[in-house]
Amino acid sequence: MLLNTASKTLSGWGRYHPKDCAVFRPERNSELKSFLEASGDQSFIPRGLGRSYGDTAVNEAGLVLDMCRLNRMRHFDETTGILDCEGGVSLAEILETFVPRGWFLPVTPGTKFVTVAGAIANDVHGKNHHGDGTFARFVHSLELWTPALGVVTCSPSENSEIFWATVGGIGLTGVILSAKIQLRAVESAYVKVDYQRCPHLDAVLEEMESRDRDYLYSVAWIDCLAKRAHLGRSILMRGAHARVRDLPRRHEEKPYKFSRRPPLAVPIDFPGFVLNNLSIKTFNTLFYRINRNRQEVITNYESYFYPLDGIHDWNRMYGRRGFIQYQAAFPFEGRMGLVSMLEMLSEQKRASFLAVLKCFGPSNPGLLSYPMPGYTLALDIPCKPGIEEFTRELDRILLDHGGRLYLAKDSLTDSATFAAMYPGVEAFREQCALLDPQGLLSSAQARRLHLIK
Amino acid sequence: MLISRKTVVIAGALSSVGRAIADQFARRGFSILLAGRDVDELKCLADDIKVRHEVSCSVRFFDALDFASHGGFLDQCVESFGNTPGGVVYCAGYMADQELAQMDFATAKRTLDTNLSGAVSLLEKFAALFEECGSGFIAALSSVAGDRGRKSNYIYGAAKAGLTAYLSGLRNRLYSANVQVITIKPGFMDTAMTWGMPLPAPLTASPEAAAKAMVKAILRGANVIYVPFFWRWIMMIIRYIPEWQFKKMNI
């Protein structure tokens, strides 16, 4: 079959080590079908909007299957709130369509520019993980194309072993064609937020453990450059969807409307010196000072959930060399690991602004699902010489305290470290071997971490 | 004869631009009829439009190259809406590799037929209907490639130049009948047609952004629009290059 592929230089959102890939982008089901039926022996990996930070959806050894144009919604049940849509539908499209009708995403990551299939394949979590779990919990069922079995419908009750391998399985079990997801009923497009300053890590962790359960959403912005007495100082931002009675009178009439600011854009790659330690430190200190304790602030969902989506291509701020994201989860008993990681970050001055701390609730049976009960810390690290050694140090701290890192953010770890963090990887490899005996599905990350046999 | 204002026929709705145009009309509350050769795929698009915009959307088989069927297709459109459609957008298009079109006349003919003859055949039927009832709009996707023939795709360019001239004449004819004719000239768009071509990213529009500009222009009653707008200036420069110079150039 003659495939119309485009050659593109692809990387993750961190723009770390881009690679030349041949990309096929079907626009019709028939095109996808003939590709899948006649893909031959070339390996491929499905790709959505490319918001994974590392090489999750990069495959320089074969093809990349861009699924963004297969983004048709199929059906919506107004009474139950269940949406049936193709995997390429983005969370932004769901919000645009359904917020005005009173429905919100059940779980959302920090960007709305991800596809439904990508959200499932990375088993994304949101600010409500402590109470609601991950995106997968709201997936009633999904249709997966696998090389061995063709199209399989799976859910927690039907073909559950395939379902739990696919959830967090970063596209290696097959191509997620469609999913039925449960949306959340809301009364408005606004969120009611309590802001709270916590001067030290202990204060924020204690506050999270004792009172997170009172809030649907909870997240803390943490200053990774603050040291000693200020170590881990944070702004805790917790809230829930605002009800109509919470809204100021001017919004009461049209609770689902708010004025959007036109998105800004970063038109060029910033030179590397723009984000330096001084500018980041100034930003962090200002951010901490500006945010005072405030109760019941009404803000629209865009600014609460997606502050960075308002700046298109914000990843260019890190310049041509790009950056990596590092997201670590520690179990509750590994709290000291979190402390030593923060100490190391503030000593070495490598962390940047917008580090995020959150308390996770229970994990799910997903073989490679990331969240575990405990704490999670996410940060950007600009690419500078020595970054590999630095992240190896971070990995070591994580391993020593029983933690793990997040595949959607990973660019640099190695297979032994990964296997030590995820005991489910062996079962995952076996499931992949059953679904894909020829090893058609493969990515740069899968090869680096030996996620497949 | 009754005219339903907020109904539109999208001929060639399977292309990403056709789909995006339908979506823009649906956003504004139009009832849509999607027409193309792959009815199963059209049904997926129709479901999508119905879920997103809560408007009615139907599908019909339409083949731009089967000229004899176009009269019957028009009847189906009228029957589907229950009266005369408010307008039609011709999005069917075909661009073959230029070298292939040079060597193989069947390919060249298909290019001419899809882009020009099919449009003439179908739009004449709509024109007669709209002229009779004294309202409606006819929009068609021509191309900046029709503004000047270049060696890299002059057969496609010739078809689009023909379409542009056709629409210009049609506009002239239908002016007195109160029928709008809109010539849309897209520049580079990120579609299946251009996938894999080394296009300059800043000059390339997404189908969604392009469709938004197109539908705005249609509803405003524009005559000729370039999408994105700056292509008007690019093409003005290209048209003004003297022929003795142009023939030596590689653009």
Coordinates of C-alpha atoms in Angstrom, one line a residue, chain A residues 4-6 8 23-25 27-30 69 71-76 78 83 93 96-98 101, chain B residues 14-16 19 27 38 41 44-45 47-54 190-192 195-196 206-208:
Chain A
N4 CA 1.0 9.3 2.1
T5 CA 3.3 10.1 5.0
A6 CA 4.8 13.4 5.9
K8 CA 8.2 15.6 10.6
V23 CA 3.8 10.5 10.1
F24 CA 0.6 9.2 8.6
R25 CA -2.6 11.1 9.4
E27 CA -8.9 11.6 8.0
R28 CA -11.5 8.9 7.4
N29 CA -12.2 5.6 9.1
S30 CA -11.6 3.8 5.8
R69 CA -8.4 14.2 12.6
N71 CA -12.2 13.4 16.3
R72 CA -15.9 12.8 15.7
M73 CA -18.4 12.8 18.5
R74 CA -20.8 10.0 18.1
H75 CA -23.5 10.3 20.7
F76 CA -24.4 12.1 23.8
E78 CA -28.3 14.3 28.0
L83 CA -20.4 10.9 25.7
E93 CA -13.6 20.3 22.2
E96 CA -16.5 23.9 24.3
T97 CA -19.4 21.7 23.4
F98 CA -20.7 20.7 26.8
R101 CA -25.0 22.6 28.4
Chain B
L14 CA -15.6 14.6 3.2
S15 CA -12.6 16.9 2.9
S16 CA -11.4 18.4 6.1
R19 CA -16.3 19.3 7.3
R27 CA -22.6 26.6 15.0
D38 CA -18.6 7.8 1.1
E41 CA -18.1 8.4 6.5
C44 CA -19.9 9.9 11.1
L45 CA -19.5 13.6 10.3
D47 CA -23.4 12.5 14.0
D48 CA -20.6 14.7 15.1
I49 CA -22.4 17.9 13.9
K50 CA -25.6 16.8 15.6
V51 CA -23.9 16.1 18.9
R52 CA -21.9 19.2 18.9
H53 CA -24.4 21.7 17.7
E54 CA -27.8 20.2 18.2
D190 CA -3.3 21.8 6.4
T191 CA -5.4 19.1 4.7
A192 CA -5.0 15.7 3.2
W195 CA -0.1 16.5 3.7
G196 CA 3.5 15.8 3.3
S206 CA -5.8 25.0 9.8
P207 CA -9.1 23.9 8.1
E208 CA -11.0 25.2 11.2

